Short mmCIF file of C-alpha atoms in Angstrom, two decimals:
data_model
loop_
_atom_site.label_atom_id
_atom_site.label_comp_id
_atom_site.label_asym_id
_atom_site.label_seq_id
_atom_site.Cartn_x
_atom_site.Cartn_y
_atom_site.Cartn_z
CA UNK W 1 -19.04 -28.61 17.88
CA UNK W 2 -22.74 -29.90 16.42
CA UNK W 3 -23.23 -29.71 12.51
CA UNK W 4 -25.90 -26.92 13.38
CA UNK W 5 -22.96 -24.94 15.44
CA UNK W 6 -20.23 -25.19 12.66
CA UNK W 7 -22.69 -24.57 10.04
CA UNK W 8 -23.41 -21.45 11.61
CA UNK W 9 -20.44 -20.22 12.64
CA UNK W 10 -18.42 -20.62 9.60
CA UNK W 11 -21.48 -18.91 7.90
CA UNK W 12 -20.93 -15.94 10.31
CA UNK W 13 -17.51 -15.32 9.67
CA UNK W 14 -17.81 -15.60 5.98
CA UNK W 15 -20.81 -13.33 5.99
CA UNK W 16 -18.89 -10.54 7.83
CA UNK W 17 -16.20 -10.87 6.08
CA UNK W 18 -18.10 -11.17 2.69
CA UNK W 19 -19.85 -7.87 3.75
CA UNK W 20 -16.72 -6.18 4.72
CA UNK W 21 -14.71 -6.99 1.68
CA UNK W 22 -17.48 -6.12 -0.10
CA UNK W 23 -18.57 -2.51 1.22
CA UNK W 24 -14.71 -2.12 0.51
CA UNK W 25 -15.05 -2.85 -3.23
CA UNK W 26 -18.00 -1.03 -3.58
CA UNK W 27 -15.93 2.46 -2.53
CA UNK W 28 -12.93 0.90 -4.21
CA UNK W 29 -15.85 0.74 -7.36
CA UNK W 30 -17.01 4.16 -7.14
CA UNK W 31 -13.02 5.16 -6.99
CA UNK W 32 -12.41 3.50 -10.21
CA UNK W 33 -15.47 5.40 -12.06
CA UNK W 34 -14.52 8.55 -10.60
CA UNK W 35 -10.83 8.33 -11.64
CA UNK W 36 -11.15 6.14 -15.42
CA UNK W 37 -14.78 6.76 -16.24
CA UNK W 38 -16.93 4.38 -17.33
CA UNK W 39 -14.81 3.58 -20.61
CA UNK W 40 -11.86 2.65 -18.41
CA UNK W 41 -13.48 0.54 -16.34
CA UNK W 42 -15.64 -1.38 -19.46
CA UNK W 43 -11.67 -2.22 -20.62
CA UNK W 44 -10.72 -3.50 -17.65
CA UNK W 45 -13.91 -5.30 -17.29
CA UNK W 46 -13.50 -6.71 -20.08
CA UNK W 47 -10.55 -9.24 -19.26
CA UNK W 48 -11.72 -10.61 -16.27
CA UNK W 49 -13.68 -13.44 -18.50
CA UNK W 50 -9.87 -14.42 -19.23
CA UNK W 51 -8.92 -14.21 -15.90
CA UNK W 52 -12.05 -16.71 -15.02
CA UNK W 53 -11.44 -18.83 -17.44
CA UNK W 54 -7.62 -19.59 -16.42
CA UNK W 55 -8.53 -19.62 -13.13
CA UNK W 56 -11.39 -22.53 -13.82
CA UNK W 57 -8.54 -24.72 -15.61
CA UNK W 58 -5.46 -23.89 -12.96
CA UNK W 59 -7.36 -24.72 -9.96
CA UNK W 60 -11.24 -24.10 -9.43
CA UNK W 61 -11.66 -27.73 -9.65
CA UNK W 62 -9.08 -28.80 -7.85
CA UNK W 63 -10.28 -26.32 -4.80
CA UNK W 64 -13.42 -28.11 -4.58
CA UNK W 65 -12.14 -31.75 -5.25
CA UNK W 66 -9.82 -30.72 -2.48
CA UNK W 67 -12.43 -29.53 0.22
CA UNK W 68 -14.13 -32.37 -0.31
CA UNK W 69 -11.30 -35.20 -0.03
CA UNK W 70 -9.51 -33.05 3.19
CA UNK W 71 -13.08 -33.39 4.57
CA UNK W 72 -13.65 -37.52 4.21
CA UNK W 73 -10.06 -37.73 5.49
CA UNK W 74 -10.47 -35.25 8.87
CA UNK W 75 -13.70 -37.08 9.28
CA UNK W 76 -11.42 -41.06 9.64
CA UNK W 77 -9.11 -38.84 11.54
CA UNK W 78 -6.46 -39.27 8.53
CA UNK W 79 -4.34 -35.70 9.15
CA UNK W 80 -1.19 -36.87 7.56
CA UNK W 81 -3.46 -37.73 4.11
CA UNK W 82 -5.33 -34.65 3.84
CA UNK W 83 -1.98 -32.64 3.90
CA UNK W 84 -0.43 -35.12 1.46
CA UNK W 85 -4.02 -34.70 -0.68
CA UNK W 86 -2.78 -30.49 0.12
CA UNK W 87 0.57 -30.95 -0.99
CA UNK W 88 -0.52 -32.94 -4.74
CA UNK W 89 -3.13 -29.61 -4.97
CA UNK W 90 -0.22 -27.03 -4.75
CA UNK W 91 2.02 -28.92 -6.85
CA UNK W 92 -0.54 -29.34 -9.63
CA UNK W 93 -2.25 -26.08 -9.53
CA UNK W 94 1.23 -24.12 -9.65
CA UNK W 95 2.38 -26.14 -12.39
CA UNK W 96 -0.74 -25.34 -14.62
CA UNK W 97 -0.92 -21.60 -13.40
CA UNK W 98 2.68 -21.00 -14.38
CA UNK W 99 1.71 -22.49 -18.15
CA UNK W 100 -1.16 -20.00 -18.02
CA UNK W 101 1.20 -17.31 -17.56
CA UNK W 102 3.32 -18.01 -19.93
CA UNK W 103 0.61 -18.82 -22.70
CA UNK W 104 -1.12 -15.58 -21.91
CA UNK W 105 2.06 -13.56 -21.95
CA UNK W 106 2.68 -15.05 -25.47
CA UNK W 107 -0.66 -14.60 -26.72
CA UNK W 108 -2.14 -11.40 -25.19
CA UNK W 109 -2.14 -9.41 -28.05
CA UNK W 110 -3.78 -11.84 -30.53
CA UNK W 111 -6.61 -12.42 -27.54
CA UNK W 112 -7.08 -9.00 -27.14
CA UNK W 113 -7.52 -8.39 -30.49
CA UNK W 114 -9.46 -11.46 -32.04
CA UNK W 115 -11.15 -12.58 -28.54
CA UNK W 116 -11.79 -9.40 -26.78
CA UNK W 117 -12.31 -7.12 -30.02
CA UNK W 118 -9.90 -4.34 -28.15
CA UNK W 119 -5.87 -4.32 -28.78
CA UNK W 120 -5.91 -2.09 -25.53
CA UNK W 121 -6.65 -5.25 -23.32
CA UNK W 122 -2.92 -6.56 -24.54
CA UNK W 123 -1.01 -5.05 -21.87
CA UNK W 124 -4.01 -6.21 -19.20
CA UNK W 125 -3.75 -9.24 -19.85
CA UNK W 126 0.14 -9.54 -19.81
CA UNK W 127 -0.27 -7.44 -16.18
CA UNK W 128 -2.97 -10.00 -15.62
CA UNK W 129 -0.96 -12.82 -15.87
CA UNK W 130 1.78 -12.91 -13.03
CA UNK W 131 -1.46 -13.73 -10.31
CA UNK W 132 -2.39 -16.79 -11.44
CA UNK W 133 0.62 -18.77 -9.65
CA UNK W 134 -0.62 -16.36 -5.95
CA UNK W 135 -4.20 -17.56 -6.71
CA UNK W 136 -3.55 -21.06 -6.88
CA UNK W 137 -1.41 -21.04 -4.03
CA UNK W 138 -4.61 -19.55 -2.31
CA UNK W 139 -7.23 -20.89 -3.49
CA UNK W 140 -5.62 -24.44 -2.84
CA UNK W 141 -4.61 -23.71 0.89
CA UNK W 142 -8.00 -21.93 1.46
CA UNK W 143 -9.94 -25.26 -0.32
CA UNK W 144 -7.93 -26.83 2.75
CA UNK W 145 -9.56 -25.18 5.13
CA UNK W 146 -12.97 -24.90 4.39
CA UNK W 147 -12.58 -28.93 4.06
CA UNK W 148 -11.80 -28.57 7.93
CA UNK W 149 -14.53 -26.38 8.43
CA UNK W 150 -11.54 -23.79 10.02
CA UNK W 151 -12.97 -20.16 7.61
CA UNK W 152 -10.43 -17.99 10.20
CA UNK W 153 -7.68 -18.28 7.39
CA UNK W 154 -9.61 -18.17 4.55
CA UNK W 155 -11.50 -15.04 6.02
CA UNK W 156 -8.31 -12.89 6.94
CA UNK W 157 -6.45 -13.77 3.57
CA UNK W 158 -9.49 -12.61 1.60
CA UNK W 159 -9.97 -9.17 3.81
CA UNK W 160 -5.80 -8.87 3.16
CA UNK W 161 -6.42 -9.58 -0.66
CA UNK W 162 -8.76 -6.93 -0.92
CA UNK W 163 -7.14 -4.45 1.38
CA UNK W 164 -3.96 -4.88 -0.16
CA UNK W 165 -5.51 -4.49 -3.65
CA UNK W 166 -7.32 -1.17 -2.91
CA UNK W 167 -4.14 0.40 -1.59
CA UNK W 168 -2.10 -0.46 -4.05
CA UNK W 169 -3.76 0.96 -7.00
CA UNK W 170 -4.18 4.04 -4.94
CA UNK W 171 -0.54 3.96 -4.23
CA UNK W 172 0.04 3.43 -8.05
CA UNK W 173 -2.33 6.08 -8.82
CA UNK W 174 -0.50 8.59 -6.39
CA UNK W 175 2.63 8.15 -8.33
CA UNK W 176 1.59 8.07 -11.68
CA UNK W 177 0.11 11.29 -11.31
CA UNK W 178 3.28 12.80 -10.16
CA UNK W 179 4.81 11.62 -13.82
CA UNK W 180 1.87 12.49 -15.89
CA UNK W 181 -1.75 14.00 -16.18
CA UNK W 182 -3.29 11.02 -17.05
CA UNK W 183 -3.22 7.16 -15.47
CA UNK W 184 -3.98 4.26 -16.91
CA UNK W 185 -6.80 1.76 -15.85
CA UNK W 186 -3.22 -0.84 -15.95
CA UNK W 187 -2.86 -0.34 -12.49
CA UNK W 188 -5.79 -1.78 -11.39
CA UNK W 189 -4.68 -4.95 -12.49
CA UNK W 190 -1.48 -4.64 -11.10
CA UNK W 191 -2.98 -3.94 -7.80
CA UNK W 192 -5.14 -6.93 -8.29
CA UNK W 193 -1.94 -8.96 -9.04
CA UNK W 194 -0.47 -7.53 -5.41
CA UNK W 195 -3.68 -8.70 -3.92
CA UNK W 196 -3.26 -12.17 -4.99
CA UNK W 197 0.35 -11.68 -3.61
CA UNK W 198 0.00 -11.20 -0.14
CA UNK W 199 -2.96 -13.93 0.62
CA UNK W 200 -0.62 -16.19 -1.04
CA UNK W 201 1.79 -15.42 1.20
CA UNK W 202 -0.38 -14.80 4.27
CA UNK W 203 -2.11 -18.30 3.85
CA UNK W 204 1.35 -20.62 3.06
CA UNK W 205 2.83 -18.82 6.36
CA UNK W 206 -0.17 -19.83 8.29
CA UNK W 207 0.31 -23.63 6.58
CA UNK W 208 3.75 -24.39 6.95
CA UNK W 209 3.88 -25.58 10.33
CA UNK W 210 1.26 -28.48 9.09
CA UNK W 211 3.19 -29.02 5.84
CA UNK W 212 6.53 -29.20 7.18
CA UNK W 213 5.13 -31.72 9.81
CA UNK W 214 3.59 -34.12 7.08
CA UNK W 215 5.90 -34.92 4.63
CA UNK W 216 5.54 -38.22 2.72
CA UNK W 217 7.91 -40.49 0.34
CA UNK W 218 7.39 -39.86 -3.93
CA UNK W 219 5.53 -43.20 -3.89
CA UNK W 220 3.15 -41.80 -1.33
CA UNK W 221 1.73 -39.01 -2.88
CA UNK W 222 0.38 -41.61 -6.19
CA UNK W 223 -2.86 -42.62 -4.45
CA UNK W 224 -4.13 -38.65 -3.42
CA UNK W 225 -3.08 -37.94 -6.97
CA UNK W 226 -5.02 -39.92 -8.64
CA UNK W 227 -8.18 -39.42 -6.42
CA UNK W 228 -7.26 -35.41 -6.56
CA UNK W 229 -7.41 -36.13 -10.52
CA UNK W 230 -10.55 -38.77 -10.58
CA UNK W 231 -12.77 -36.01 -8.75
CA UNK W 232 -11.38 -32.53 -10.45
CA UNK W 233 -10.95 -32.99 -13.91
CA UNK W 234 -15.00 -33.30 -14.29
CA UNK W 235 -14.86 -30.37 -11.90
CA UNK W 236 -12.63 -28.35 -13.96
CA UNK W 237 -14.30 -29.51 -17.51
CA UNK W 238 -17.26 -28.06 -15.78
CA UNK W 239 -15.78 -24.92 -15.25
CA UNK W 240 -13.90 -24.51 -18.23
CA UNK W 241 -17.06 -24.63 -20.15
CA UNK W 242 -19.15 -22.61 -18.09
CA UNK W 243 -16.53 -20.11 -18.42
CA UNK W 244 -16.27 -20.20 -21.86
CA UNK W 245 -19.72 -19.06 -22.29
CA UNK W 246 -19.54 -16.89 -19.89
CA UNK W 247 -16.60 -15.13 -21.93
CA UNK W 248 -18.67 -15.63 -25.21
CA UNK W 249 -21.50 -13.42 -23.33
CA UNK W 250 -19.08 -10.96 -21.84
CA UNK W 251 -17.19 -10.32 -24.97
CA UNK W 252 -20.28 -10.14 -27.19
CA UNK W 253 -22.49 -7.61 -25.36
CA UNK W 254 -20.17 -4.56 -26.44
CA UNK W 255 -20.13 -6.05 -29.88
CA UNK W 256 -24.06 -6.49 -29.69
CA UNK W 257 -24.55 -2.58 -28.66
CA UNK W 258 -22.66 -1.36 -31.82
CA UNK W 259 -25.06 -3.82 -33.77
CA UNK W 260 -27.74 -1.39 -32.07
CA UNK W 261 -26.29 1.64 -33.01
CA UNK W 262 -23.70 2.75 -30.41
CA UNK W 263 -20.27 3.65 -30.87
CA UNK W 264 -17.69 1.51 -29.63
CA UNK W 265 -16.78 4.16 -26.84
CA UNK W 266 -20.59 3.96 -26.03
CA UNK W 267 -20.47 0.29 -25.85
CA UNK W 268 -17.66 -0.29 -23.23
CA UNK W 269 -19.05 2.71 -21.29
CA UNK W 270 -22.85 0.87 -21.02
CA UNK W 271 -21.09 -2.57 -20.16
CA UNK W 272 -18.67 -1.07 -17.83
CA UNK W 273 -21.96 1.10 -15.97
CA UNK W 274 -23.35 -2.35 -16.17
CA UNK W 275 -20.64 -4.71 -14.82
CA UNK W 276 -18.53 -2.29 -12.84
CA UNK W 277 -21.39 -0.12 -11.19
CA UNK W 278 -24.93 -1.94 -11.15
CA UNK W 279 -24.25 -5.65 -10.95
CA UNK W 280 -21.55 -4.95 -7.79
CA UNK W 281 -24.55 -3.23 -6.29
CA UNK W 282 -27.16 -5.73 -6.69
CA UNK W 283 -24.45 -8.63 -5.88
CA UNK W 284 -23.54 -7.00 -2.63
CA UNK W 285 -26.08 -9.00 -0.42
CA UNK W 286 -25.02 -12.09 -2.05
CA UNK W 287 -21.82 -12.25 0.40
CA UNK W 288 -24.72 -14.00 2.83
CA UNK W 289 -26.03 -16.31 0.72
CA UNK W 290 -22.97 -16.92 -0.61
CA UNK W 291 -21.46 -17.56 2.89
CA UNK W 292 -24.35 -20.32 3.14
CA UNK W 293 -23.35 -21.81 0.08
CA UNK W 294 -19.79 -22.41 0.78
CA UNK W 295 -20.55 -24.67 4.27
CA UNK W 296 -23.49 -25.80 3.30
CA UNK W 297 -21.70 -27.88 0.81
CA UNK W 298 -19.84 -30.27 3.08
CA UNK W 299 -22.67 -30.24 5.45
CA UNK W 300 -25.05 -31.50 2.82
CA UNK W 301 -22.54 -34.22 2.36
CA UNK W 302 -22.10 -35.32 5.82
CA UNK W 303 -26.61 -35.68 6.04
CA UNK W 304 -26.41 -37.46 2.69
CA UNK W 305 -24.29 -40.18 4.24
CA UNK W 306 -26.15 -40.65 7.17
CA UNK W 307 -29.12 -40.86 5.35
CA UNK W 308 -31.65 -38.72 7.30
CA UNK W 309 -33.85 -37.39 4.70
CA UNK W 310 -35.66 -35.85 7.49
CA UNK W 311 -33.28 -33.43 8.61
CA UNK W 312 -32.29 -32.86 5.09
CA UNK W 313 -35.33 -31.61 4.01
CA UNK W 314 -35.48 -28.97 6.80
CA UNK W 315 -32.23 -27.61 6.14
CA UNK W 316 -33.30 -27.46 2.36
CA UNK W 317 -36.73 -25.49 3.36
CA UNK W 318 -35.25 -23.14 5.85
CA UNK W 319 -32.55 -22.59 3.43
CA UNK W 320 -35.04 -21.42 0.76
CA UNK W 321 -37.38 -19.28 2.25
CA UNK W 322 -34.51 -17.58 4.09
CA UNK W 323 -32.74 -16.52 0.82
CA UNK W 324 -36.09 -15.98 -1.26
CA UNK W 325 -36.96 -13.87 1.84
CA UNK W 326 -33.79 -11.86 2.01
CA UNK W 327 -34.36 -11.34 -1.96
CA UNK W 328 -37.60 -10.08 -1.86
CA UNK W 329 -36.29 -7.14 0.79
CA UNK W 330 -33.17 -6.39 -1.42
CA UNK W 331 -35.46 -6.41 -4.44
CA UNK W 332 -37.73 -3.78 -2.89
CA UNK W 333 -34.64 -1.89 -2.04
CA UNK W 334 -32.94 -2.18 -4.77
CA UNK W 335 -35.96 -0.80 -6.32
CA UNK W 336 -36.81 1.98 -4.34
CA UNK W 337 -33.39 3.77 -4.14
CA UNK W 338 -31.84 2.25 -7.44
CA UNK W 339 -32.28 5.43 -9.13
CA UNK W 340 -30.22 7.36 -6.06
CA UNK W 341 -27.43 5.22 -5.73
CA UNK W 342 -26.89 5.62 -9.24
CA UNK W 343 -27.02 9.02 -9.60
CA UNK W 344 -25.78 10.22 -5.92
CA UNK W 345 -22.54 7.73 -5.34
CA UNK W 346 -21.56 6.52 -8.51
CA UNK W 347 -22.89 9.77 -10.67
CA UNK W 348 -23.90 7.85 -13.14
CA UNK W 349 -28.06 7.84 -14.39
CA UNK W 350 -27.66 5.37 -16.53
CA UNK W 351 -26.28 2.94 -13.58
CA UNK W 352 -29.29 3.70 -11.30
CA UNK W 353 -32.13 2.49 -14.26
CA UNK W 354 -29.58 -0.75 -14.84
CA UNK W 355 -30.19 -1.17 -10.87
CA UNK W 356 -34.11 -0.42 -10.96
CA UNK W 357 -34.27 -3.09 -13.54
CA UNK W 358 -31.97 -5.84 -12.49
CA UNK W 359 -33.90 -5.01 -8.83
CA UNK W 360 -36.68 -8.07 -9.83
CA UNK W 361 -33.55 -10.95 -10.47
CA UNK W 362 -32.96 -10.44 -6.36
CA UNK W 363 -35.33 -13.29 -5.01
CA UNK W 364 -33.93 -15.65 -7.52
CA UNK W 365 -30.18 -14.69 -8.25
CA UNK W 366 -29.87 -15.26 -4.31
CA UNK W 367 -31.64 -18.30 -3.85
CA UNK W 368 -30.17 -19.82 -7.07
CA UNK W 369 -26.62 -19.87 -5.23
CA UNK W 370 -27.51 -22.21 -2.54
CA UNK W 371 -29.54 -24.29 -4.19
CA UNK W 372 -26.63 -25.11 -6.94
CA UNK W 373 -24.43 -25.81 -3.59
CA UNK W 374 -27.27 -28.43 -2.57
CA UNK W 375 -27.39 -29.99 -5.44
CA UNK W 376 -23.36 -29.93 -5.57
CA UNK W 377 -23.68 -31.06 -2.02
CA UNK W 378 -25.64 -34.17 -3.10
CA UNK W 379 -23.20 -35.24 -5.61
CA UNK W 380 -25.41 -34.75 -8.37
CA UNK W 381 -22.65 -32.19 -10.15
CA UNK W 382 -23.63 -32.73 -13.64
CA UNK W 383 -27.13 -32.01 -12.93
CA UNK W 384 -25.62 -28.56 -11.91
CA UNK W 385 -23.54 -28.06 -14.53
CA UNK W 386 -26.55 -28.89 -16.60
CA UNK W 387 -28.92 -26.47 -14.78
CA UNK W 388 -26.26 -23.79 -15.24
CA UNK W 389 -25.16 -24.03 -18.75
CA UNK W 390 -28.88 -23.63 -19.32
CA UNK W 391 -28.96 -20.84 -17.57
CA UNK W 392 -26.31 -19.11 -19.66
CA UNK W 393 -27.73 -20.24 -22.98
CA UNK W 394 -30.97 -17.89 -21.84
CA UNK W 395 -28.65 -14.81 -21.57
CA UNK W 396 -26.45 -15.76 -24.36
CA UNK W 397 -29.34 -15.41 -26.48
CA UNK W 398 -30.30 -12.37 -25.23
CA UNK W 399 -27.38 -11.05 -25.93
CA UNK W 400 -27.47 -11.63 -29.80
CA UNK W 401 -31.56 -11.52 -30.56
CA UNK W 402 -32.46 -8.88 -28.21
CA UNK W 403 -30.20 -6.83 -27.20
CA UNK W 404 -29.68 -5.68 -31.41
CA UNK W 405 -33.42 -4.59 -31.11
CA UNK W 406 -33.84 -3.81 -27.60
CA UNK W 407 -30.29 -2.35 -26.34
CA UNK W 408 -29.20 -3.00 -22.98
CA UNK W 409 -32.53 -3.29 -21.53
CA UNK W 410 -32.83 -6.74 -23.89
CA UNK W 411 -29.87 -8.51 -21.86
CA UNK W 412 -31.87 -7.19 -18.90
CA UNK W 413 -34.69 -9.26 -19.30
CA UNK W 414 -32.26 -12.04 -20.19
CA UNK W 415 -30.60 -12.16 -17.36
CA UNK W 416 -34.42 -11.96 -15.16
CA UNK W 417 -35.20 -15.21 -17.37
CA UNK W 418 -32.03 -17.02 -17.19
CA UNK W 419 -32.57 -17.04 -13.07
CA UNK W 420 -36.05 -17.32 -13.09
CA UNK W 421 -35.39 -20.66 -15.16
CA UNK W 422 -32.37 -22.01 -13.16
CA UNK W 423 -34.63 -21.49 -10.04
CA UNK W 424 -37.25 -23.32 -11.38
CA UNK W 425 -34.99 -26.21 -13.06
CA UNK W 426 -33.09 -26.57 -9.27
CA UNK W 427 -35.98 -27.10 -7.06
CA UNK W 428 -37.97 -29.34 -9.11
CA UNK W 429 -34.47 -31.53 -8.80
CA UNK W 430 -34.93 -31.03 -5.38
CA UNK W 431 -38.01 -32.07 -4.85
CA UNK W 432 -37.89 -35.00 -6.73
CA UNK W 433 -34.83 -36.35 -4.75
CA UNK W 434 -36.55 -35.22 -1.42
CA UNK W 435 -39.43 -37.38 -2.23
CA UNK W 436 -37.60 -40.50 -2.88
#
């Protein structure tokens, strides 16, 4: 199969299945706000900043360190080392997800008091917890594949995550209600724990065959170590940061709104209309570009070694004006019927203007994604992590000067600038190097 053809392909199957999982979480969305109101669904918002976070220091890094040693080693037709590479990942991410556990177990109710401003998170958080071992386990065997350029595995395990999800808080939510009036939002995250669960399980089935065939001696499994280590610790330091602002911003914008005169019940209502209801929305088309993103990564790679500037500038131009084009049509969507979606399926006002607004951020948010996976692609992941921080310093400082005089709306026009600056910041990168 031609670079063009797997390129394509993989891009295909992630799409539909991006879209699918996606149209699923958008009913599974307007579920939650129907059945916990937009309070409920702020709170449980509000600790997945946490759940990023220990996800970007158990294995984030190590997924991508991993995709990109599994695909050197498939390339010098070296099987045996890209399982052995496989076998370091799962080892390394378990261990650290398991001391996530038990550190958030211990500490959940200082976090959610101190870090998240909201006792109620406590019991979240502990719920929270128990996934972090599933999603290693998965993101590690699915970091295989995708270094293979094989997305059938990764594609069904993330349509059984969400499936199973979905059901099970509606199976949770079917009992509870036959023991009392009211449920709480907890069993979302135990259904998001269950998720996790079964594409764990899904994915090691599909793997063992290859593990159990490539087993190696202790002194064996040294030299993918230390190259696993020597490629994802800047990885993960990377993430880890990022994520830390990213919690900063999540955990202040409640805290901002009160500084603006809401209540606190009004604040976790506006941010979970804002994260649970309008940013799913405008993020929906963003399981294409997204798709794009995740092969165009290793394919970047392979033109980068052989040195064919050529080609690599037309897959960086067609890549552009495909996703600036695609934004531009979901902006003027987005734009035209933000006000109904918000009102009709998620019965929520407030949610359509937060739509109409964040409409403009389309042709940038979208094209932002590939272009960071070019740039990752290129090996120039500090320039990225650069470009990005950057990004988030815009909203963070949104978020304390304007949204105190401004509300909501000032975070808004944060969030327009921060991507309008990141786009910006990326090409000119790109252009430079392409000129070389």
């Amino acid at each position: 199969m031609s670079r063009k053809q797997a390129l394509l392909r993989g891009t295909f199957i992630l799409t539909a299945t991006g879209i699918a999982t996606r149209l699923m979480g958008f009913f599974y969305r307007i579920f939650l706000s129907r059945t916990f109101h937009a309070e409920g669904v702020g709170l449980y918002q509000l600790i997945f900043p946490v759940y990023a976070l220990c996800f970007s220091f158990t294995a984030a890094g190590i997924q991508v360190a991993l995709s990109r040693i599994v695909a050197s080693r498939i390339s010098l037709h070296q099987e045996r080392e890209a399982v052995l590479t496989l076998r370091v990942s799962l080892f390394l991410t378990v261990i650290l997800s398991a001391a996530a556990t038990l550190f958030l177990q211990h500490n959940a109710r200082w976090i959610a008091s101190e870090l998240l401003s909201d006792k109620r998170c406590a019991d979240l958080l502990v719920a929270m917890s128990w996934s972090f071992p599933f999603a290693a386990v998965h993101s590690c065997i699915c970091g295989y594949y995708f270094g293979k350029k094989q997305t059938k595995v990764p594609a069904i395990s993330q349509l059984l995550e969400q499936f199973v999800r979905i059901f099970s808080v509606w199976f949770f939510y079917k009992i509870g209600l036959h023991y009392s009036s009211e449920v709480h939002i907890t069993i979302a995250v135990f259904g998001l724990v269950c998720g996790e669960v079964a594409a764990a399980a899904y994915s090691a089935w599909m793997l063992k065959r290859t593990i159990a065939e490539h087993r190696g001696r202790f002194m064996e499994y040294f030299r993918p170590a230390g190259e696993l280590l020597r490629l994802s610790v800047p990885l993960t330091a990377n993430r880890v940061l990022l994520n830390v602002l990213q919690s900063v911003e999540a955990v202040s914008i409640p805290l901002r709104l009160q500084s603006h005169g809401h209540t606190l019940s009004e604040s976790l209502s506006i941010y979970g209309v804002l994260t649970g209801m309008a940013l799913p929305c405008i993020m929906f088309p963003s399981a294409i570009t997204n798709s794009v993103s995740t092969m165009l990564l290793p394919t970047v790679a392979e033109i980068q070694a052989t040195a064919d500037r050529g080609e690599l500038k037309k897959l960086v131009q067609k890549v552009i004006i495909s996703c600036f084009t695609l934004g531009i049509f979901c902006m003027l969507g987005f734009f035209i019927l933000g006000n109904w979606i918000g009102t009709v399926i998620f019965h929520s006002p407030e949610a359509g203007k937060f739509i109409l607004t964040m409409s403009f951020i389309c042709p940038f948010l979208y094209t932002n994604t590939t272009l960071t996976s070019i740039i990752n692609g290129l090996g120039k992941t500090t320039t990225s992590f650069f470009i990005n921080t950057f990004g988030l310093l815009v909203r963070i400082g949104s978020v304390f000067f304007l949204i105190p005089m401004f509300g909501i709306l000032g975070y808004l026009w944060g969030m327009l600038a921060s991507q309008l600056v990141v786009t910006v910041w990326a090409m000119a990168v790109l252009a430079r190097y392409l000129k070389k």
